Tab-separated table of N, CA, C and O and ligand atoms in Angstrom:
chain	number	residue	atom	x	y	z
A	16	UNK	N	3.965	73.914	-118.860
A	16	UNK	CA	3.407	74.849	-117.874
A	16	UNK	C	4.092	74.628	-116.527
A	16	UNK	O	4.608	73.511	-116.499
A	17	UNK	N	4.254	75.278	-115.474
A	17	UNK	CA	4.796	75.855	-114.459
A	17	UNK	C	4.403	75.251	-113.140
A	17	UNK	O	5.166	74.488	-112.546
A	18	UNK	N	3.326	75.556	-112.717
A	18	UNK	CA	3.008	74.878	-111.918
A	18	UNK	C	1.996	73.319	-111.591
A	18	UNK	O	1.583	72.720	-112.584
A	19	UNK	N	1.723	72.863	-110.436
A	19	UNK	CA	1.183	71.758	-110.467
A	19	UNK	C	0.096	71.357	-111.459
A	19	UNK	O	-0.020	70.233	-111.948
A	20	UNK	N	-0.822	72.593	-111.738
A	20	UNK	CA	-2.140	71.827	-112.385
A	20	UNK	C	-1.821	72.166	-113.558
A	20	UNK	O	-2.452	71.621	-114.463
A	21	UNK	N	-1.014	72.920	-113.834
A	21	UNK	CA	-0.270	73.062	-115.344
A	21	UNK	C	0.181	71.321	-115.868
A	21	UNK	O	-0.050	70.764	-116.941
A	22	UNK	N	0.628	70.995	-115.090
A	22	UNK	CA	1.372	69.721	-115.312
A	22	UNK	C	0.106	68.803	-115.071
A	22	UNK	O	0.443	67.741	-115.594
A	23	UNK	N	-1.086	68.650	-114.595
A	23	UNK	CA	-1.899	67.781	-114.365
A	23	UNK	C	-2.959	67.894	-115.616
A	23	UNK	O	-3.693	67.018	-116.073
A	24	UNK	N	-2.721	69.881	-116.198
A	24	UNK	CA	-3.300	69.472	-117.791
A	24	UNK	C	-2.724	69.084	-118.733
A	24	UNK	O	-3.224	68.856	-119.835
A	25	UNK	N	-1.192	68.914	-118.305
A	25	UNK	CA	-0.502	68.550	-119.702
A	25	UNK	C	-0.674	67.004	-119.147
A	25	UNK	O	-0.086	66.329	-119.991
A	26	UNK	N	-1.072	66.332	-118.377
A	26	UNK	CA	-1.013	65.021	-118.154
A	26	UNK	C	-0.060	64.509	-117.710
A	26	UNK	O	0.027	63.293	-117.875
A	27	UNK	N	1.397	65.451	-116.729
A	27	UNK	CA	2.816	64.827	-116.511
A	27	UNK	C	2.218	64.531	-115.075
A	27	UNK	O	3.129	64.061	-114.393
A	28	UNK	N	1.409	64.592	-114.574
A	28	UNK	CA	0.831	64.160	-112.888
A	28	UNK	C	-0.363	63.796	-113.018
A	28	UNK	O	-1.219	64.388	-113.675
A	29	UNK	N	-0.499	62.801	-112.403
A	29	UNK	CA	-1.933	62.601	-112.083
A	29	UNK	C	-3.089	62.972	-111.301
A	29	UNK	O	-2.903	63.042	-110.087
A	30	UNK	N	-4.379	63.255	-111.795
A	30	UNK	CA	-5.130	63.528	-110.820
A	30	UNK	C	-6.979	63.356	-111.107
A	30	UNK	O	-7.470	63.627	-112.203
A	31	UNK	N	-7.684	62.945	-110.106
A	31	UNK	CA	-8.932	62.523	-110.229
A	31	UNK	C	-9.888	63.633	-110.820
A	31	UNK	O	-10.592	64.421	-110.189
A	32	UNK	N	-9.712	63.474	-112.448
A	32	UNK	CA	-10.604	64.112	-113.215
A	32	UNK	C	-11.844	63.745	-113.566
A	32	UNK	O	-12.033	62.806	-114.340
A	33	UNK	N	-13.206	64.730	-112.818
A	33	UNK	CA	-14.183	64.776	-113.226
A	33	UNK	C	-15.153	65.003	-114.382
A	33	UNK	O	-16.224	64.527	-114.757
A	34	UNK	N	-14.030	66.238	-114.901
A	34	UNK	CA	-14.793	67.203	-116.047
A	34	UNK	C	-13.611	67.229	-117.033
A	34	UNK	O	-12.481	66.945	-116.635
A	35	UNK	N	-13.872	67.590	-118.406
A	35	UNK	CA	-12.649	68.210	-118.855
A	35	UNK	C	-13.185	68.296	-120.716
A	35	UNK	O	-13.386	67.419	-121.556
A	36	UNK	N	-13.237	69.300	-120.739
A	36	UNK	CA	-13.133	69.688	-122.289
A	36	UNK	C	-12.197	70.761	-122.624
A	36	UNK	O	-11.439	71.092	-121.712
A	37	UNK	N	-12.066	71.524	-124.015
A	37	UNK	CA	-10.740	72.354	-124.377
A	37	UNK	C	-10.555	73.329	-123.468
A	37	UNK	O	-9.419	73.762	-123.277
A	38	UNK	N	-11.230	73.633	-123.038
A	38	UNK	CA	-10.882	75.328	-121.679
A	38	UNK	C	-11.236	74.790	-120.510
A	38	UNK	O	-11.834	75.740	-120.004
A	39	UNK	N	-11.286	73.806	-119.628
A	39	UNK	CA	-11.618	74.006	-118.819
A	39	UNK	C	-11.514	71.956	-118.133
A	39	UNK	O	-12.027	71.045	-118.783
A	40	UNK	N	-10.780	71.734	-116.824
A	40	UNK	CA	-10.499	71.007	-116.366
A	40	UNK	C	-10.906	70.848	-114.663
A	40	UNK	O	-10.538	71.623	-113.781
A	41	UNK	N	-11.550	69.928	-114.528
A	41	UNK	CA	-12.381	70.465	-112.902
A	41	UNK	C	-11.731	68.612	-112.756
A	41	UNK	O	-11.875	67.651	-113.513
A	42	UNK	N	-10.900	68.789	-111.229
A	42	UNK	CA	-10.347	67.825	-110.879
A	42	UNK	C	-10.775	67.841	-109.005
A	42	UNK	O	-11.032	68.863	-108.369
A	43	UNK	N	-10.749	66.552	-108.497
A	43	UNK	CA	-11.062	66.638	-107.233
A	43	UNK	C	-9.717	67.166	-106.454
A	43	UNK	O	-8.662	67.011	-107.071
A	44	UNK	N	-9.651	67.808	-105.084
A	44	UNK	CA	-8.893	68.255	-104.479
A	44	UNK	C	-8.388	67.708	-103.412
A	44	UNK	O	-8.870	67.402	-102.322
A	45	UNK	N	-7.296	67.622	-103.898
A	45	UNK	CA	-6.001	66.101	-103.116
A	45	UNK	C	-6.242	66.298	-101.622
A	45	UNK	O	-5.941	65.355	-100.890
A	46	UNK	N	-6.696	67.297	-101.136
A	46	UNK	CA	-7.187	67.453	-99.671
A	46	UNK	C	-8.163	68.223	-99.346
A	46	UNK	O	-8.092	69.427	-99.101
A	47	UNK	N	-9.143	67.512	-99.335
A	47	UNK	CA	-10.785	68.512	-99.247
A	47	UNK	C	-10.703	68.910	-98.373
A	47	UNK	O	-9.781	68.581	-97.627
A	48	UNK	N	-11.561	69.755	-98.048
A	48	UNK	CA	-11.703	70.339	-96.626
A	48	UNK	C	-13.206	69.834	-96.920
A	48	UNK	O	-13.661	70.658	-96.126
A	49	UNK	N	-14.152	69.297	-97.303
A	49	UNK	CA	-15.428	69.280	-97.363
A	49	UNK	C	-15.929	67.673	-97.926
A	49	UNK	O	-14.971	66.919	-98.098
A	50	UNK	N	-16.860	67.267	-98.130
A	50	UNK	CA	-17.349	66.052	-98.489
A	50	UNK	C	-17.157	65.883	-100.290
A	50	UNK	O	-16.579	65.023	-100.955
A	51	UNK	N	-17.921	67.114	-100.680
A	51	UNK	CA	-17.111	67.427	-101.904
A	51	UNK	C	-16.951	68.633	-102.144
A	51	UNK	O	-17.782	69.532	-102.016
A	52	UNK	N	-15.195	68.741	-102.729
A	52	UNK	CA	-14.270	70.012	-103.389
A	52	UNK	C	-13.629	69.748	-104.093
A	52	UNK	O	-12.579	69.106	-104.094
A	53	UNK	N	-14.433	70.424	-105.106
A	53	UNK	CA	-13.298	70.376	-106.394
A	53	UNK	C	-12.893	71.594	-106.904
A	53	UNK	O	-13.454	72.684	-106.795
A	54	UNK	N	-11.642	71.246	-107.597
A	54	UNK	CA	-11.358	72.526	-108.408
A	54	UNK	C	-11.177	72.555	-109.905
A	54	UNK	O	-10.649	71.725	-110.644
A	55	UNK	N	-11.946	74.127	-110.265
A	55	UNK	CA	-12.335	74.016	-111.284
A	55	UNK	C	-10.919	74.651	-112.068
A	55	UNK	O	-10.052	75.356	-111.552
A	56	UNK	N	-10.984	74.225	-113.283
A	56	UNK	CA	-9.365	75.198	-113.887
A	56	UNK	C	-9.569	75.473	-115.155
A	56	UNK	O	-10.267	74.761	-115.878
A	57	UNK	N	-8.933	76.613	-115.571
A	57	UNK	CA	-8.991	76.924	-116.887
A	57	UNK	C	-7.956	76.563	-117.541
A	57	UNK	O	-6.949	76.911	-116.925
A	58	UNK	N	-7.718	76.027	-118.501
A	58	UNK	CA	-6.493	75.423	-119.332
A	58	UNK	C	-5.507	76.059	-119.178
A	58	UNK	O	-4.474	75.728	-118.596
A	59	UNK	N	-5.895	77.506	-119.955
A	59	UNK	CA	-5.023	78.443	-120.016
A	59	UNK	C	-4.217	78.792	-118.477
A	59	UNK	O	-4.885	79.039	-117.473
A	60	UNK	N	-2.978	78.776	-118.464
A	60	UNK	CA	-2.031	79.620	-117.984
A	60	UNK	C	-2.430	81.021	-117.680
A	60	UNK	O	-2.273	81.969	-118.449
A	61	UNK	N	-2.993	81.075	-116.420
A	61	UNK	CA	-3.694	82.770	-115.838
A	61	UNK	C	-3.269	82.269	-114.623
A	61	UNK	O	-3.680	81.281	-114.013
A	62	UNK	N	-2.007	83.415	-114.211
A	62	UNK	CA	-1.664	82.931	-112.715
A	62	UNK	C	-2.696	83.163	-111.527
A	62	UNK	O	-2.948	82.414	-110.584
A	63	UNK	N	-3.198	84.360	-111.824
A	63	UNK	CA	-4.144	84.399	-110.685
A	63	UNK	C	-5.346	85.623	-111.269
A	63	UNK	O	-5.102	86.500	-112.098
A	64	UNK	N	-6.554	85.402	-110.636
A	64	UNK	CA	-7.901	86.246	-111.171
A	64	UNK	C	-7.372	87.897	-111.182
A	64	UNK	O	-7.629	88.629	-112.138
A	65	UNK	N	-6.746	88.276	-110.207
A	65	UNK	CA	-6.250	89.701	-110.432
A	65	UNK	C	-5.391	90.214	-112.230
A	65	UNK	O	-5.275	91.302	-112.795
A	66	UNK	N	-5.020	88.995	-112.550
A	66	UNK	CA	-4.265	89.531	-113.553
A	66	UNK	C	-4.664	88.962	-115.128
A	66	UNK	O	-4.021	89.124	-116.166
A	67	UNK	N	-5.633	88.419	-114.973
A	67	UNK	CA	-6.684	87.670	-115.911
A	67	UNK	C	-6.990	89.106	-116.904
A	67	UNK	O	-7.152	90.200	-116.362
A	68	UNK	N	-7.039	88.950	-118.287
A	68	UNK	CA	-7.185	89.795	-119.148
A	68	UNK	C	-8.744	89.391	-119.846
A	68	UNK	O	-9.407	88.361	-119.726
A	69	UNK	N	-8.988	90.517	-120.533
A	69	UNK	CA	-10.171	90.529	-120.917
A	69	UNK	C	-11.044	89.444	-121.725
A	69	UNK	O	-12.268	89.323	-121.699
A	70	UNK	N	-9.792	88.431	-122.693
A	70	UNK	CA	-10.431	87.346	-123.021
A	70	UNK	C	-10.131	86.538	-122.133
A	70	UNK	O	-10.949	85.637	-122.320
A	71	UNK	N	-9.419	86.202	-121.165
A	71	UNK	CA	-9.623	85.380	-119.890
A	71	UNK	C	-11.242	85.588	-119.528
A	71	UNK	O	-11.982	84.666	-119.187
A	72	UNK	N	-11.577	86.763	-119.648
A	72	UNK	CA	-12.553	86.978	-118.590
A	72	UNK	C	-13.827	86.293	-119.259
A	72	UNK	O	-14.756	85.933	-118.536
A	73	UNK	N	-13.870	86.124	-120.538
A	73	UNK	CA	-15.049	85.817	-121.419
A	73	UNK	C	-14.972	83.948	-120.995
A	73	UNK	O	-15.863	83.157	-121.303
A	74	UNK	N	-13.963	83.655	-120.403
A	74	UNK	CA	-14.200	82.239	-119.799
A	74	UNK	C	-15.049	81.977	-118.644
A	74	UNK	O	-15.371	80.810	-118.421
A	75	UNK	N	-15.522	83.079	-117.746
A	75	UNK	CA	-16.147	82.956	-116.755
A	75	UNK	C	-17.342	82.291	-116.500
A	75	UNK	O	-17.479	81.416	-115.645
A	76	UNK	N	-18.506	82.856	-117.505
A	76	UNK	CA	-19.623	82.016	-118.034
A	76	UNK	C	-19.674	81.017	-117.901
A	76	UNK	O	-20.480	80.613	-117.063
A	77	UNK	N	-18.886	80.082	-118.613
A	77	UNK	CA	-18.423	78.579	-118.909
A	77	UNK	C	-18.058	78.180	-118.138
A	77	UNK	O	-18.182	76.956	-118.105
A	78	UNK	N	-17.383	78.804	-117.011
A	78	UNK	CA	-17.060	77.976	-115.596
A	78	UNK	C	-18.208	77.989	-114.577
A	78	UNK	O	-18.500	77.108	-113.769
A	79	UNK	N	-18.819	79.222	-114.796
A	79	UNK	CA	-19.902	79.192	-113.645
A	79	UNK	C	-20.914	78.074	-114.332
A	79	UNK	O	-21.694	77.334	-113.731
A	80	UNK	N	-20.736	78.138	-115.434
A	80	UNK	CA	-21.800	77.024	-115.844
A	80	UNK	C	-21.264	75.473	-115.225
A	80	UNK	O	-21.903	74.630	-114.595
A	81	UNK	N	-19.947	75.475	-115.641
A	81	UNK	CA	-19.486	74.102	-115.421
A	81	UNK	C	-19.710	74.174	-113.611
A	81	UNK	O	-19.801	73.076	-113.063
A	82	UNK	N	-19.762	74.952	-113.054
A	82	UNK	CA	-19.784	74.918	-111.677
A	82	UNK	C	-21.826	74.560	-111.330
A	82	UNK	O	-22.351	73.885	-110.445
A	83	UNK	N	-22.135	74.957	-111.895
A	83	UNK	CA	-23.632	74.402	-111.717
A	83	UNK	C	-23.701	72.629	-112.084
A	83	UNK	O	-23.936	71.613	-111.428
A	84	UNK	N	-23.356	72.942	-113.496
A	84	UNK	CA	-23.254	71.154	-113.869
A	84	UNK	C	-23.138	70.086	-112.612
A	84	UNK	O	-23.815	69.213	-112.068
A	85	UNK	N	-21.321	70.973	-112.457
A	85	UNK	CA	-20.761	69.754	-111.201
A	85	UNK	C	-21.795	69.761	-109.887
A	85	UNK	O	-22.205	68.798	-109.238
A	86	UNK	N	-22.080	71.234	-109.717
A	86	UNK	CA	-22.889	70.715	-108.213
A	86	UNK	C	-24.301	69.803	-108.670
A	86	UNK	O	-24.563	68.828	-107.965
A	87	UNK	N	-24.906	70.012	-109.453
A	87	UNK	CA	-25.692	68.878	-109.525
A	87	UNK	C	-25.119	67.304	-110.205
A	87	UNK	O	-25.704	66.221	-110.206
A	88	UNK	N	-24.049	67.591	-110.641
A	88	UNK	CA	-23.836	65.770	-110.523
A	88	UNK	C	-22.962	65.595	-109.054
A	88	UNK	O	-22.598	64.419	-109.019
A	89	UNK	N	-22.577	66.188	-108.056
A	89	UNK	CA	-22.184	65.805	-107.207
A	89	UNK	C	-23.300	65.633	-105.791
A	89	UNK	O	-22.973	65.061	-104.751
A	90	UNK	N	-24.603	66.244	-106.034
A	90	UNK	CA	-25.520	66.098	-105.374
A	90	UNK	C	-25.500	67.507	-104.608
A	90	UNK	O	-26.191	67.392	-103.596
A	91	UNK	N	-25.144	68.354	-104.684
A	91	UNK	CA	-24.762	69.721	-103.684
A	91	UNK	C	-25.359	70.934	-104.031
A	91	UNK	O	-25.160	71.941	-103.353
A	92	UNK	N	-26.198	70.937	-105.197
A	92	UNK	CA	-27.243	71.999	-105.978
A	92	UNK	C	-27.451	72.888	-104.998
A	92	UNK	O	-27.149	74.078	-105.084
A	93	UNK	N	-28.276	72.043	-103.464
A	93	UNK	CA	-29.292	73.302	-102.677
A	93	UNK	C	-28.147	73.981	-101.993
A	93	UNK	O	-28.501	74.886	-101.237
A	94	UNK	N	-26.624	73.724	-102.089
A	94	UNK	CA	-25.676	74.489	-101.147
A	94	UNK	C	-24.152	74.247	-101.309
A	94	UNK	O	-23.443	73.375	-100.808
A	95	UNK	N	-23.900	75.097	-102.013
A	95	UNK	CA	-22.653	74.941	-102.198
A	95	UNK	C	-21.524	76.531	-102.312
A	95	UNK	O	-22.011	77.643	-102.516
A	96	UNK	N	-20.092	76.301	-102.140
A	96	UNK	CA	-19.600	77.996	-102.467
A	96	UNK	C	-18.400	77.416	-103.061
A	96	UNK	O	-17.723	76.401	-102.898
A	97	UNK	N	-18.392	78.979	-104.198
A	97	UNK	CA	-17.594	78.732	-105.107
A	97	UNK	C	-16.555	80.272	-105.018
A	97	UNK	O	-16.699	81.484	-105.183
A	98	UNK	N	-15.665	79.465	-104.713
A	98	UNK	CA	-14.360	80.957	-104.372
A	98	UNK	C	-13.089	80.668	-105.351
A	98	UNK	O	-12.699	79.607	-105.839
A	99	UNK	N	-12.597	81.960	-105.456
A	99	UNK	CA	-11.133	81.825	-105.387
A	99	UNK	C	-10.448	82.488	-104.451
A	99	UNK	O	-10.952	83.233	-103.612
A	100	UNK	N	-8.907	82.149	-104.614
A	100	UNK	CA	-7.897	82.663	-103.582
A	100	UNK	C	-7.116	83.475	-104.505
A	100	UNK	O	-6.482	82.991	-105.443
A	101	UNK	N	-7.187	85.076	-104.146
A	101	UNK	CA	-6.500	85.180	-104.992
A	101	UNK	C	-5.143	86.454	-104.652
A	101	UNK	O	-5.229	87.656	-104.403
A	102	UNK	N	-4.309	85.813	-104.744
A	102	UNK	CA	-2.798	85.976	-104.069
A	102	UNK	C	-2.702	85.559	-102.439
A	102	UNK	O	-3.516	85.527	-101.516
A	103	UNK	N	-1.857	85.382	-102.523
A	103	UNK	CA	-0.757	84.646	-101.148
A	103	UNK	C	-1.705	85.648	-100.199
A	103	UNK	O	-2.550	84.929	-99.666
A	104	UNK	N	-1.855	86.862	-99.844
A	104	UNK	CA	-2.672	87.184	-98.537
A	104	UNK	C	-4.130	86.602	-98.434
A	104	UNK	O	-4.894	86.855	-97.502
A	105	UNK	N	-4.377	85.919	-99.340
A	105	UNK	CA	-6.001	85.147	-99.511
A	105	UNK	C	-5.550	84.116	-99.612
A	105	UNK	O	-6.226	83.429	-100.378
A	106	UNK	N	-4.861	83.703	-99.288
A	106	UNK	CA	-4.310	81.993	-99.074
A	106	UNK	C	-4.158	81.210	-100.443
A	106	UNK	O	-4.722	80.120	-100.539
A	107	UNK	N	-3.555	81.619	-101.318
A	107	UNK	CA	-3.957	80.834	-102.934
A	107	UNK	C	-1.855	80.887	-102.958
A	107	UNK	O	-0.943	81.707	-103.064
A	108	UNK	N	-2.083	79.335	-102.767
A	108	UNK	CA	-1.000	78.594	-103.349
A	108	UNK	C	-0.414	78.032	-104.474
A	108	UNK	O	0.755	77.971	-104.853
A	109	UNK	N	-1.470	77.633	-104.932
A	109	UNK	CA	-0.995	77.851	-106.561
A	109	UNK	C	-1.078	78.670	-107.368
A	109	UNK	O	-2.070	79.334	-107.066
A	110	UNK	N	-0.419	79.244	-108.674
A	110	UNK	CA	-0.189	80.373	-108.849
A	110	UNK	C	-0.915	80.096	-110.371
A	110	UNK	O	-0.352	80.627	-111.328
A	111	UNK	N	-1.985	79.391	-110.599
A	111	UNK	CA	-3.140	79.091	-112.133
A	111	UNK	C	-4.131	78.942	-111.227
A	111	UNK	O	-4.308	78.229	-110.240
A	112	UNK	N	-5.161	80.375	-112.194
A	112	UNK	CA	-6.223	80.333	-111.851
A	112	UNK	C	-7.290	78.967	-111.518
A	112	UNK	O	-7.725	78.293	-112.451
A	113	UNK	N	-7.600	78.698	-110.234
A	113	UNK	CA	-8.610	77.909	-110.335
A	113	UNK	C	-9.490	78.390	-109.118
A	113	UNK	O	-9.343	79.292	-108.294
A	114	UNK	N	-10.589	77.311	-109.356
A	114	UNK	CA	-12.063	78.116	-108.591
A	114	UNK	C	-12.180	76.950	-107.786
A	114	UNK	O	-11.814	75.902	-108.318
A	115	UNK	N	-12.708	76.888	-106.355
A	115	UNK	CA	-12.593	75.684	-105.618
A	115	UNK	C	-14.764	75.641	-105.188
A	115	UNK	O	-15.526	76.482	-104.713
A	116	UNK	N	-14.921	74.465	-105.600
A	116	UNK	CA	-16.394	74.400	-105.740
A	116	UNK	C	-16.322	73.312	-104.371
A	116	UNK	O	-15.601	72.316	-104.439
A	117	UNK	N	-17.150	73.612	-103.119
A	117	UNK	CA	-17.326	73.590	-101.847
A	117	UNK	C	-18.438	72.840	-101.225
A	117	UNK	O	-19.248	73.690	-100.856
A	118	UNK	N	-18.733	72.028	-101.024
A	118	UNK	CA	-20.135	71.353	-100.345
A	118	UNK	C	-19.955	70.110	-99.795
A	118	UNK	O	-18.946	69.456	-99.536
A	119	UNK	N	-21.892	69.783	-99.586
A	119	UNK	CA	-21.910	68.382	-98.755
A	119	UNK	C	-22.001	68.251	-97.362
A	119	UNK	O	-22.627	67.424	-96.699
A	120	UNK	N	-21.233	69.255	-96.985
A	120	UNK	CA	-22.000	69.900	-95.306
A	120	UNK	C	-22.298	71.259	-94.933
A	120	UNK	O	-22.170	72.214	-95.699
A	121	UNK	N	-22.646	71.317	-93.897
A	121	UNK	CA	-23.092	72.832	-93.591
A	121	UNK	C	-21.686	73.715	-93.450
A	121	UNK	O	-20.681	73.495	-92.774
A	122	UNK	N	-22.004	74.762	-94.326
A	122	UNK	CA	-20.715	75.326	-94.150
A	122	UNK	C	-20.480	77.020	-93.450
A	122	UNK	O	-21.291	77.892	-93.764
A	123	UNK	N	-19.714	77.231	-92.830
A	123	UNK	CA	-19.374	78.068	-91.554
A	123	UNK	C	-19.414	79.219	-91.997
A	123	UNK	O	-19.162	79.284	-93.200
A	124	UNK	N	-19.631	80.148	-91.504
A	124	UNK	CA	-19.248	82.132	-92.060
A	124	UNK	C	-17.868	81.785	-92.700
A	124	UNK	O	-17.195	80.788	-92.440
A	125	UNK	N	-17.553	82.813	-93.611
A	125	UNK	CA	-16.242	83.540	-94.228
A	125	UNK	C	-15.142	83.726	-93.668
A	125	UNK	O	-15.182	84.933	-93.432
A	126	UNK	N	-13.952	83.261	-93.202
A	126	UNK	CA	-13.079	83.855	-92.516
A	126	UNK	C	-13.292	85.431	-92.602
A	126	UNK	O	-12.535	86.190	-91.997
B	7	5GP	P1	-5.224	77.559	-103.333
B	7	5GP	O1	-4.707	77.507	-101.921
B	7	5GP	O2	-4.123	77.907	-104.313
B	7	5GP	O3	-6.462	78.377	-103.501
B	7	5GP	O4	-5.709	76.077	-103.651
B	7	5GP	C1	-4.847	75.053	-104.039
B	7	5GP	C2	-5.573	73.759	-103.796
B	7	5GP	O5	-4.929	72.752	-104.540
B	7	5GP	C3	-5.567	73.304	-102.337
B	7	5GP	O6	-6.916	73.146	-101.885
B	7	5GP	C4	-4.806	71.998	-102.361
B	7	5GP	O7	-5.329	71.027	-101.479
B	7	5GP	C5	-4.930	71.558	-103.809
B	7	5GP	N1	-3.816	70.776	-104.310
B	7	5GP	C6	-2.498	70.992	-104.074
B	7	5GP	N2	-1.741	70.100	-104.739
B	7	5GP	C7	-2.614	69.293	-105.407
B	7	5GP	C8	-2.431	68.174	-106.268
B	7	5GP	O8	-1.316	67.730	-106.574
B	7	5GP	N3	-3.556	67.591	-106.760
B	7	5GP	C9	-4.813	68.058	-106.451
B	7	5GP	N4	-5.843	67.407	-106.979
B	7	5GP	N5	-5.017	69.112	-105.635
B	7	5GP	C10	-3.926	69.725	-105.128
């Protein structure tokens, strides 16, 4: 796979994995902006949510679930946000879908 977290699911980089079963890999984020952020990823190779196909989409469930899981084992249940970036004018640098799960302090309006 292609880019960074491509390579962090094939295991050629390392990185502080929380979660991880066959679809789905939620690793902490090498530079939080928050107390805790992680990002959530889907195995699969989907460069970005705009171009995600219809069985991509049947993964969603399973992430929002895994995104509940994590906020309650990270302690962040009563407040947390879960975004993506999706293409370069929304600030999304890597080019595999992932979801960035947000908390731990009070957090500011929306750009
Ligand atoms: P995007 O801007 O594409 O929505 O989010 C990419 C995120 O990946 C950023 O928050 C950035 O800090 C994080 N990131 C970039 N490189 C690495 C890395 O090598 N390891 C981890 N764990 N996170 C990374």
């Amino acid at each position: 796979m292609s880019t960074i977290f491509g390579q962090i699911i094939e295991g050629k980089l390392p990185a502080e994995k929380v979660f991880e079963n066959d679809r789905i890999l939620v690793i902490k984020d090498i530079h939080p902006v928050a107390p805790v952020h992680l990002l959530i990823i889907p195995k699969k190779e989907i460069a970005m949510m705009q171009v995600a196909e219809s069985d991509d989409l049947k993964l969603l469930p399973e992430i929002f679930a895994v995104a509940q899981q994590m906020a309650e084992k990270f302690g962040v249940a009563d407040g947390y946000r879960l975004l993506v970036n999706n293409g370069e004018m929304a600030g999304q640098t890597i080019f595999h879908l992932h979801f960035h799960l947000i908390g731990g302090r009070r957090l500011g309006p929306m750009a």
